[in-house]
Short mmCIF file of C-alpha atoms and ligand atoms in Angstrom, two decimals:
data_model
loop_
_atom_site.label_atom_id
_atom_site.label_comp_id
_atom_site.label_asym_id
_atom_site.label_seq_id
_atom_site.Cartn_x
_atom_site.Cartn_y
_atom_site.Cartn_z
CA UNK T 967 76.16 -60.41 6.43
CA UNK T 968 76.30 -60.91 10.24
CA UNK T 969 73.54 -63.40 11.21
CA UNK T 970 72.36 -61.04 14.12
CA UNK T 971 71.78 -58.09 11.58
CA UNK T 972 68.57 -60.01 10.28
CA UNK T 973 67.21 -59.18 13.80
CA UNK T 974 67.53 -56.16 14.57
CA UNK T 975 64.37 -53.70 14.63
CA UNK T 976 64.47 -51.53 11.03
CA UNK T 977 62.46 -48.69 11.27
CA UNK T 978 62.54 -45.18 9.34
CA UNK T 979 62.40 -42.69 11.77
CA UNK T 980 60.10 -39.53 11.95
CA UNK T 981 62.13 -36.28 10.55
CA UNK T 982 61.38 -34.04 13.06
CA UNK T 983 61.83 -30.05 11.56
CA UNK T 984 64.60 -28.42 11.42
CA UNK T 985 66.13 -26.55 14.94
CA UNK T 986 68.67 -24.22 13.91
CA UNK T 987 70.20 -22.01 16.67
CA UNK T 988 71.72 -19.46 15.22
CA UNK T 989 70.53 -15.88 16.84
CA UNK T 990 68.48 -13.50 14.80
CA UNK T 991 67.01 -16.09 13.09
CA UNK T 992 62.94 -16.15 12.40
CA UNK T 993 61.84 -19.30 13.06
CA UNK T 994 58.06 -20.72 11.79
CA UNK T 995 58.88 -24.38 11.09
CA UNK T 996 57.74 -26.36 13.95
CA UNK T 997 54.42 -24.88 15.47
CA UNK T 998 55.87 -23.61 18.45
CA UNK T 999 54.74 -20.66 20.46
CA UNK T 1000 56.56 -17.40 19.69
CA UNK T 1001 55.38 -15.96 23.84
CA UNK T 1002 56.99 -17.65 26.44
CA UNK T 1003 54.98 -19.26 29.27
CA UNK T 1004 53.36 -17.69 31.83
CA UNK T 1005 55.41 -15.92 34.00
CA UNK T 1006 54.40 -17.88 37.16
CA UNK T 1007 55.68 -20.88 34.92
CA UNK T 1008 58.80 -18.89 34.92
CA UNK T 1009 58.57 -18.01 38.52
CA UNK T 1010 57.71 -21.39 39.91
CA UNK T 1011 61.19 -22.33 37.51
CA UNK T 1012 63.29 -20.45 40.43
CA UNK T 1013 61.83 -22.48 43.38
CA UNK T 1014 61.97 -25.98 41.55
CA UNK T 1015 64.15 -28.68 44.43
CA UNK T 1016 63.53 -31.89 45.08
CA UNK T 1017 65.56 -33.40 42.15
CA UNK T 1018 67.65 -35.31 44.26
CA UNK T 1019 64.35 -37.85 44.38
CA UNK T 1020 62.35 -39.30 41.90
CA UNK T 1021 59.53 -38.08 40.47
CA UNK T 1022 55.80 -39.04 41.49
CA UNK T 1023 54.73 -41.32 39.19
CA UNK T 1024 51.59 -40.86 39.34
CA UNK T 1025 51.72 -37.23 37.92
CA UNK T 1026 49.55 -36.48 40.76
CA UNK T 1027 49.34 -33.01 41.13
CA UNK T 1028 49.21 -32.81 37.34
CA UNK T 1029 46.85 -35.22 36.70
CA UNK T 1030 44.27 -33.04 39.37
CA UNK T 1031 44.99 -30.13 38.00
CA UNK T 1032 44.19 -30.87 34.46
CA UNK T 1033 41.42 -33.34 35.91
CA UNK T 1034 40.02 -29.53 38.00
CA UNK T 1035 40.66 -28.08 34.84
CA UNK T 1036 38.79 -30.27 32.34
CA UNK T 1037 36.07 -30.95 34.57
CA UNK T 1038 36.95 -34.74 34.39
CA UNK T 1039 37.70 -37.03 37.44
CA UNK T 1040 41.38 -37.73 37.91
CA UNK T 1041 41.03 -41.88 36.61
CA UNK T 1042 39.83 -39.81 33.23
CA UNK T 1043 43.57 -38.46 32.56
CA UNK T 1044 46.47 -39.74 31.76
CA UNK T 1045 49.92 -37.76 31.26
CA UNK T 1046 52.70 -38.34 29.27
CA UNK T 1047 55.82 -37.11 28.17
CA UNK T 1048 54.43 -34.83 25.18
CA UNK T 1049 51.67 -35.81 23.09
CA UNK T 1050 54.05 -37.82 21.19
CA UNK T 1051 54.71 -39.91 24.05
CA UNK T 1052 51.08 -40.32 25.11
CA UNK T 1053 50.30 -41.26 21.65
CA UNK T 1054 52.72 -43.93 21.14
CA UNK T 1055 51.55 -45.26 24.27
CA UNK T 1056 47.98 -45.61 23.16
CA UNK T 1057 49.43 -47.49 19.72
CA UNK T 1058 50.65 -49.91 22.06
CA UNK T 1059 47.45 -49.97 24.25
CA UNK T 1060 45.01 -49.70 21.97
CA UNK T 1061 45.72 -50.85 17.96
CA UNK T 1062 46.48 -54.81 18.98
CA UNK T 1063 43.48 -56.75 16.67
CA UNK T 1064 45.17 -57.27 14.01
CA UNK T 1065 43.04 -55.47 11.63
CA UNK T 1066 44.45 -52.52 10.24
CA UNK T 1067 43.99 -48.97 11.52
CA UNK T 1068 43.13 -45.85 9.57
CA UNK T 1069 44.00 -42.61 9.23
CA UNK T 1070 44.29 -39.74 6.37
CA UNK T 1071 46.73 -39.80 3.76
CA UNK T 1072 48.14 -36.83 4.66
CA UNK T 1073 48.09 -35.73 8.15
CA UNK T 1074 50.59 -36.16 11.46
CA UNK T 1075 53.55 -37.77 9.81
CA UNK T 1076 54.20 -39.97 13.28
CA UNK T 1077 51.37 -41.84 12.85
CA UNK T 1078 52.71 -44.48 10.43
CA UNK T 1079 56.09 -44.14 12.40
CA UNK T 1080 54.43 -45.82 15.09
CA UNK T 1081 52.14 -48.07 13.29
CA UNK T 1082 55.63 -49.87 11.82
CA UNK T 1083 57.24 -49.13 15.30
CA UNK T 1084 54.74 -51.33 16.58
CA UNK T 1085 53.76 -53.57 14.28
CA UNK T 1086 50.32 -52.35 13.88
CA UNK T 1087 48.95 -52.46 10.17
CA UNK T 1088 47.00 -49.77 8.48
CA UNK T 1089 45.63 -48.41 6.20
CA UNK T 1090 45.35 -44.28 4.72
CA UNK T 1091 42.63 -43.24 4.15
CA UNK T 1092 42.69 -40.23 1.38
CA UNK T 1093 41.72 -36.97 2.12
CA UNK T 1094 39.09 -35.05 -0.85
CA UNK T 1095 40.46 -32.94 -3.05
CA UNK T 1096 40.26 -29.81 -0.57
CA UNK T 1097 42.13 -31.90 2.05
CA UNK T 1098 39.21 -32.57 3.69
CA UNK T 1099 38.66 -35.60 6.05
CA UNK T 1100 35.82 -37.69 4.41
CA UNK T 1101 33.97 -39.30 7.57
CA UNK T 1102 31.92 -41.72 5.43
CA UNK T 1103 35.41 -43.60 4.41
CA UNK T 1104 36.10 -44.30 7.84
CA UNK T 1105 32.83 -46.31 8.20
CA UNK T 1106 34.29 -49.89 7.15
CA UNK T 1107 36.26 -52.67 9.02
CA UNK T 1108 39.14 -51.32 10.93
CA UNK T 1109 41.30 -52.23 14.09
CA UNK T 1110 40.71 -48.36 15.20
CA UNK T 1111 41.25 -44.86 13.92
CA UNK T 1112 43.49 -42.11 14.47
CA UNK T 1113 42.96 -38.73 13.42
CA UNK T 1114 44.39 -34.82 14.34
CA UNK T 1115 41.34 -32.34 14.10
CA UNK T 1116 42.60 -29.75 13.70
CA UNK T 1117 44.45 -31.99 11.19
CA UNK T 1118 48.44 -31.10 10.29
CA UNK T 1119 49.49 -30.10 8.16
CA UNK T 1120 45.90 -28.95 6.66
CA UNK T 1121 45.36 -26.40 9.64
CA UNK T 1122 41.37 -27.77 9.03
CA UNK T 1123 39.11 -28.02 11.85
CA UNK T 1124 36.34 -30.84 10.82
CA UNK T 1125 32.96 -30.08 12.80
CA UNK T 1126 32.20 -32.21 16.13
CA UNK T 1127 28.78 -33.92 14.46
CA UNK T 1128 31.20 -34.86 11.81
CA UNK T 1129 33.82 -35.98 14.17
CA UNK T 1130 30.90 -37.78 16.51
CA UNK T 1131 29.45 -39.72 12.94
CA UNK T 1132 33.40 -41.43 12.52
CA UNK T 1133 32.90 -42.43 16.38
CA UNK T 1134 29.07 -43.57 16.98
CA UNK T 1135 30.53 -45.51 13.75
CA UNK T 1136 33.35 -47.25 15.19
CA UNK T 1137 32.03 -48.11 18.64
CA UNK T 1138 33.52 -52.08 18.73
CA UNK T 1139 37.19 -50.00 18.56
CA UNK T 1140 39.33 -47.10 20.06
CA UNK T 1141 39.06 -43.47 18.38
CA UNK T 1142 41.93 -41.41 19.08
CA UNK T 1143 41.19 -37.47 18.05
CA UNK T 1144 44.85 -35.85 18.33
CA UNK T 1145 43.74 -31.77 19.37
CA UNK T 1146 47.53 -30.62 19.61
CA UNK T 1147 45.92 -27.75 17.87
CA UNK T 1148 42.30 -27.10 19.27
CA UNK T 1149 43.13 -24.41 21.48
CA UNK T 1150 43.61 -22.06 18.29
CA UNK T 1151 39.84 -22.20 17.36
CA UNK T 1152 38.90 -25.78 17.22
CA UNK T 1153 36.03 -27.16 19.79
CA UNK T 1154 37.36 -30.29 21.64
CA UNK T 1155 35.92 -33.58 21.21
CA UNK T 1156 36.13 -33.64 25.16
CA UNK T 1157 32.14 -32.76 25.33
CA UNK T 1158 31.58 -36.47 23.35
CA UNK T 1159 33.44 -38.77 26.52
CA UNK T 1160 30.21 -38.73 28.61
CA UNK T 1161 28.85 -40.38 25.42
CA UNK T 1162 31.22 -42.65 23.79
CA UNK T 1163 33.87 -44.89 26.14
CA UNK T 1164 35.40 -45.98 22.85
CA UNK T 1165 36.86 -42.21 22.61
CA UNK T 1166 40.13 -40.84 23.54
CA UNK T 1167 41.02 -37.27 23.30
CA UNK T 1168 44.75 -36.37 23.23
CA UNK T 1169 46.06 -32.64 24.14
CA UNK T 1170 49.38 -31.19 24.41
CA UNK T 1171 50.66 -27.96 26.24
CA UNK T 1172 53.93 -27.81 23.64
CA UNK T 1173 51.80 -24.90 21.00
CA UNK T 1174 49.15 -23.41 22.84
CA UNK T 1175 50.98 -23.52 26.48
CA UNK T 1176 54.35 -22.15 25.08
CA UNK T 1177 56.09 -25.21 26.67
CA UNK T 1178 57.36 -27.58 24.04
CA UNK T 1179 60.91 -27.62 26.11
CA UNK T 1180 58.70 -29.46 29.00
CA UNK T 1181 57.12 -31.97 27.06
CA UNK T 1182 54.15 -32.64 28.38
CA UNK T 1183 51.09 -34.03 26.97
CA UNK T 1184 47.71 -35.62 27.82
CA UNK T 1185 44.94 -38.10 27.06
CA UNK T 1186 41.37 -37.81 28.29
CA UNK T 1187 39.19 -40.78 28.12
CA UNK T 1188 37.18 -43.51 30.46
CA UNK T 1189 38.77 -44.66 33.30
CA UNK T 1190 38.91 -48.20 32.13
CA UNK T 1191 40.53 -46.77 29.23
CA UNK T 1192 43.29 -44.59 31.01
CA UNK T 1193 43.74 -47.59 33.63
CA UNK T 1194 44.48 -49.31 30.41
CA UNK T 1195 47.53 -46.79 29.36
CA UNK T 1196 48.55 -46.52 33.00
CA UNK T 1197 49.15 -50.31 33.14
CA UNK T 1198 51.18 -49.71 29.51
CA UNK T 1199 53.24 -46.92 30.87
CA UNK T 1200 54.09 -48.81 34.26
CA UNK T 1201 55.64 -51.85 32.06
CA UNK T 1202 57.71 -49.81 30.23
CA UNK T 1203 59.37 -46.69 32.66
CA UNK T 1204 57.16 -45.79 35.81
CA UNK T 1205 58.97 -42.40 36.04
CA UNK T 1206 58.62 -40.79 32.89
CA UNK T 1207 57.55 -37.56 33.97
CA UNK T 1208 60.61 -35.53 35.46
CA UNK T 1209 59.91 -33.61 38.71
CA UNK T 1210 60.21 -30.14 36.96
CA UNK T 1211 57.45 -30.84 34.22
CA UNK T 1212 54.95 -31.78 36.55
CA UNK T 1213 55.10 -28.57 38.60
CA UNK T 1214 55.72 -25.91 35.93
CA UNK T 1215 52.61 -27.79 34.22
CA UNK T 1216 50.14 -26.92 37.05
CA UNK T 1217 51.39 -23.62 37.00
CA UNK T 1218 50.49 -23.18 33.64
CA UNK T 1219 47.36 -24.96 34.08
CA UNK T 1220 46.78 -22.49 37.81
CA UNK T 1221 47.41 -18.87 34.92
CA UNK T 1222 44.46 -19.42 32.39
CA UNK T 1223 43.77 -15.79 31.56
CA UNK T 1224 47.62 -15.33 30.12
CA UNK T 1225 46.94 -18.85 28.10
CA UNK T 1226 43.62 -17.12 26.97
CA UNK T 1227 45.53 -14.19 25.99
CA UNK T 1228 48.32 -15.80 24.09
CA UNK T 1229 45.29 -18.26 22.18
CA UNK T 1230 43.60 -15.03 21.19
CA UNK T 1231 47.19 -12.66 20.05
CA UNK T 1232 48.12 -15.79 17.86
CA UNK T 1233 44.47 -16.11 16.21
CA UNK T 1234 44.46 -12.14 15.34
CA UNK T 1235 48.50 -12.60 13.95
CA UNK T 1236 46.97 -15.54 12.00
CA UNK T 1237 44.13 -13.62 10.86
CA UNK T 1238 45.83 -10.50 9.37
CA UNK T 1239 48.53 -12.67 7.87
CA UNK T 1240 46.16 -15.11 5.87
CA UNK T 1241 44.74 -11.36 4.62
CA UNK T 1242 48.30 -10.30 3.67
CA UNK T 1243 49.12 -13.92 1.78
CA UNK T 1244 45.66 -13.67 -0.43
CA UNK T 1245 46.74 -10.43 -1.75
CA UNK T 1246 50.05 -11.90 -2.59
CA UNK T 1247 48.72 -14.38 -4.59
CA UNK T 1248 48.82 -17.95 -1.75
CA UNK T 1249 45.99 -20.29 -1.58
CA UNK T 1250 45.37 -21.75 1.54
CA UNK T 1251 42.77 -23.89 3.11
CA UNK T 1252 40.95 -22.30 6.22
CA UNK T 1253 43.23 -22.40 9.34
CA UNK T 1254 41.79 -23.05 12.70
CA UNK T 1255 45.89 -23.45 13.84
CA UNK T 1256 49.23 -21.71 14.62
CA UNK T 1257 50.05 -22.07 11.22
CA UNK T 1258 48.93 -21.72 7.34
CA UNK T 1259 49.38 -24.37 4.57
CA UNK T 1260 49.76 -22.10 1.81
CA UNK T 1261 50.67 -22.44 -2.11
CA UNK T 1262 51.38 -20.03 -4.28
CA UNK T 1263 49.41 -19.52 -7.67
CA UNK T 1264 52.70 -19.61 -9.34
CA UNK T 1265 55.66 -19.60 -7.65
CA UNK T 1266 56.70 -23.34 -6.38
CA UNK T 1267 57.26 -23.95 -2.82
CA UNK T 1268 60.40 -25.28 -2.81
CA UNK T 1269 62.18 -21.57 -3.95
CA UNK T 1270 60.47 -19.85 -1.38
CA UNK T 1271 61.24 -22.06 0.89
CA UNK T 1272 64.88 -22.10 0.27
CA UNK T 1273 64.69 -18.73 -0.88
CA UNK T 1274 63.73 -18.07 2.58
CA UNK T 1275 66.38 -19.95 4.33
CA UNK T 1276 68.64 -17.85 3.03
CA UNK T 1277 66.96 -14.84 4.62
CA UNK T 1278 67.60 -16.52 8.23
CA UNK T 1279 63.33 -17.67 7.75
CA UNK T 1280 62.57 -21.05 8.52
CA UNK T 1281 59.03 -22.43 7.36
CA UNK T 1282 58.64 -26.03 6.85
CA UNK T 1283 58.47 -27.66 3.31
CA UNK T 1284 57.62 -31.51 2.45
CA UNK T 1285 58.50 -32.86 -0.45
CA UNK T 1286 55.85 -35.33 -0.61
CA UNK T 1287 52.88 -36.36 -3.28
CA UNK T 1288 49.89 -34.29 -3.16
CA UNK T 1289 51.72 -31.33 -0.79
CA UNK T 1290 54.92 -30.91 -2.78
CA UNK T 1291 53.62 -27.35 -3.36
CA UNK T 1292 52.57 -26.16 0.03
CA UNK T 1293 54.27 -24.28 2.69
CA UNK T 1294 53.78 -24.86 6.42
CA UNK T 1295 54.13 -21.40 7.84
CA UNK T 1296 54.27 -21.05 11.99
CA UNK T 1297 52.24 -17.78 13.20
CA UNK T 1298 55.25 -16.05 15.12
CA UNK T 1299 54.85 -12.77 16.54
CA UNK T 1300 53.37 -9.84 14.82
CA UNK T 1301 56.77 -8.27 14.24
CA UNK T 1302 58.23 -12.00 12.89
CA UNK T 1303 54.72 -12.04 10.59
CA UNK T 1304 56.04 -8.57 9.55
CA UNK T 1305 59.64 -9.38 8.28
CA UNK T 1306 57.77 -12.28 7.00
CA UNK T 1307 55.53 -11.05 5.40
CA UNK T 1308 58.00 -8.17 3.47
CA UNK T 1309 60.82 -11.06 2.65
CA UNK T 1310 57.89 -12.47 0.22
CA UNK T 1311 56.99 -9.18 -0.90
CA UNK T 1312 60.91 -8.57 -2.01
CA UNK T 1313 61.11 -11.93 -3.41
CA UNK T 1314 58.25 -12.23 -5.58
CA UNK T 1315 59.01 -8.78 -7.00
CA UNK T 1316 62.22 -9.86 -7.85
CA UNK T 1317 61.42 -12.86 -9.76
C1 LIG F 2635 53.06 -31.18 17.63
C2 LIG F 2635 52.12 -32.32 17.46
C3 LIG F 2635 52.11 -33.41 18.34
C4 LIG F 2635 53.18 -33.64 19.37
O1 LIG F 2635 53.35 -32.71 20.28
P1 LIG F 2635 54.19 -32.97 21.59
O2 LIG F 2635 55.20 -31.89 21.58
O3 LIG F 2635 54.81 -34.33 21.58
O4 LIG F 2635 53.17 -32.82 22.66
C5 LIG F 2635 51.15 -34.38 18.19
N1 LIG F 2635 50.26 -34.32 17.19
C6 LIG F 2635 50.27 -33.32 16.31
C7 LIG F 2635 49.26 -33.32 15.21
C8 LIG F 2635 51.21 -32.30 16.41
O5 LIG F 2635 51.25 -31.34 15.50
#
C-alpha cells in the first residue's frame, strides 16, 4: 500500500436523496417546495449584472434584510451557503472541547457527517419510543448539542419550554436548534436569544422559501457568537455567497405575504393528506413539516417505496435500525398529493 494512502482524510459521505430528472415525474423525496419563489424572486432573476465582480462578502444587503426581518441587529446574523453550509461552519466554530457532543439517534443524517468531518466526538442520544426528543438526557456532560426541532425525519415539533430546559441546562456550551422546518408550524427558538448567548438558531430559505437551487441559509445568535463564525468563514473562502443569491434572497425576504401564502397551502395539503393516509391504514407521528413519516400497519416500506418508483413517485426510504419501516413523504402540490394519494389506493388493493 502506498505510504501516502495512510494520510489521506477517510470520511463516509452524506447520501443526499435521490434527483432524478426525468419529466412527468412526482417528486416527494427531498423536502423541497412544490411553488416556485416569489415572482419578484423571479423578476429580480432578469435584472441580475454585476457578475463580472465578486461578490460582497459581507452578505450585506442580506444580512439587513433578514436582520429588518427578524428584528435582530445585523452582528446577530450570519449567512451561509445553505443551512448545510452554515452548519458545518458552526461544527468548526463551536464543538472544539474535546468532550463529545450530542444529538438524537435518529434525526438530520449530516450531523455525524460532520462530527467525523471534523473530528468532533459525540455521542446519540436515543429518541423514546414515539421518536420523541427526551430533554432530561441531554442534561449531562457534553462539548455542546445539536438538535433539528422540527426534528427530520420525525416531522415533530418539541415545545419551546422544552427546548429552553435542554438550553438553561447547557449554558457552559453552544446549543445549535436546526429550524429548516419551523416555518411549517413550529415556533422559533429565536424569542430565547435575548435570554441565552449560549444559543444559536439556524434557518434556511431551501423548503419554506422555494429556493433550494440558491442555497442560502442562516444562523441567528449573539454577536460575539456570529463574530465567532464570521472569523471561521473568512479563513476558509471570504466569498462564499455568489452575487445572485444574495439579491434574489432579499427579494424573497422584501414578498412575505406570497411566503405566508405558500407556508399556509402546504400546511392545508399536509393536513388533508395525513386524513387520507389514516384511512388507508399509515401511522404517523404528528407533523409540524413539509413532509409525513408514515408506516403502514402492514405493508413494509420498502415495496411501497419501490413500488412507487416504478409509478414515476419518488418518496424517500432509509434502510436504517429503528426507521426501516417508515416512509418520508414530501407534501407536493394538491394535485401531486392526489396521484399520490390514488397510486397507494391501487397498490394496496392489489396486494
Ligand atoms: C434540508 C435540511 C437542512 C439543509 O438545508 P440547506 O438546503 O442546506 O439549507 C438542514 N437541516 C435539516 C434538518 C434539513 O432537513
Amino acid at each position: 500500500m502506498k505510504a501516502y494512502l495512510k494520510n489521506i482524510r477517510q470520511v463516509v459521505p452524506y447520501t443526499p436523496g435521490e434527483q432524478p430528472k426525468q419529466p412527468g415525474i412526482i417528486k416527494l423525496n427531498t423536502n423541497e417546495n412544490p411553488y416556485p419563489p416569489s415572482p419578484k424572486v423571479m423578476e429580480k432573476l432578469c435584472q441580475i449584472d454585476r457578475l463580472r465582480m465578486y461578490p460582497d462578502p459581507a452578505v450585506t444587503e442580506l444580512v439587513e434584510a433578514i436582520a429588518d426581518y427578524k428584528g435582530l441587529s445585523k452582528d446577530q446574523v450570519f449567512v451561509g451557503v445553505g443551512s448545510d453550509d452554515v452548519l458545518a461552519m458552526c461544527f468548526m466554530t463551536f464543538f472544539n472541547s474535546g468532550l463529545p457532543i450530542l444529538f438524537p439517534d435518529i434525526t438530520y443524517s449530516f450531523y455525524d457527517v460532520w462530527a467525523e468531518l471534523f473530528r468532533v466526538p459525540f455521542q446519540t442520544v436515543p429518541l423514546d419510543q414515539d421518536f420523541k426528543i427526551v430533554p432530561e438526557d441531554y442534561k449531562r456532560p457534553n462539548g455542546g448539542i445539536i438538535i433539528a426541532n422540527p426534528n427530520a425525519p420525525t416531522g415533530i415539533f418539541m415545545p419551546l419550554d422544552e427546548v429552553e430546559s435542554i438550553i438553561a441546562a447547557n449554558q457552559e456550551v453552544i446549543v445549535i436548534v436546526d429550524e429548516a422546518y419551523v416555518d411549517f408550524g413550529g415556533t422559533s427558538a429565536q424569542c430565547l436569544l435575548a435570554r441565552y448567548d449560549n444559543l444559536i438558531v439556524v434557518q434556511t430559505f431551501s423548503k419554506s422559501r422555494s429556493m433550494a437551487g440558491m442555497r442560502i441559509g442562516y444562523a441567528m445568535g449573539s454577536s460575539v457568537l456570529i463574530k465567532a463564525l464570521n472569523d471561521v468563514k473568512y479563513s476558509f473562502n471570504s466569498y462564499t455567497m455568489n452575487q445572485p443569491s444574495i439579491v434574489l434572497g432579499k427579494a424573497s425576504i422584501e414578498d412575505d405575504s406570497y411566503f405566508k401564502n405558500t407556508c399556509e397551502s402546504i400546511k392545508k395539503t399536509r393536513e388533508w393528506v395525513k386524513k387520507e393516509l389514516r384511512e388507508l391504514g399509515f401511522r404517523f407521528p404528528d407533523s409540524k413539516t413539509n413532509f409525513i413519516f408514515a408506516a403502514h400497519e402492514s405493508v413494509p416500506a420498502e415495496d411501497i417505496f419501490l413500488a412507487a418508483k416504478k409509478e414515476n413517485i419518488f418518496i424517500r426510504y432509509f434502510k436504517k435500525p429503528r426507521i426501516d419501516n417508515y416512509l418520508r413523504i414530501t407534501i407536493g402540490t394538491d394535485e401531486e398529493m392526489k396521484k399520490f394519494i390514488q397510486f397507494l389506493k391501487n397498490y394496496l388493493d392489489e396486494r
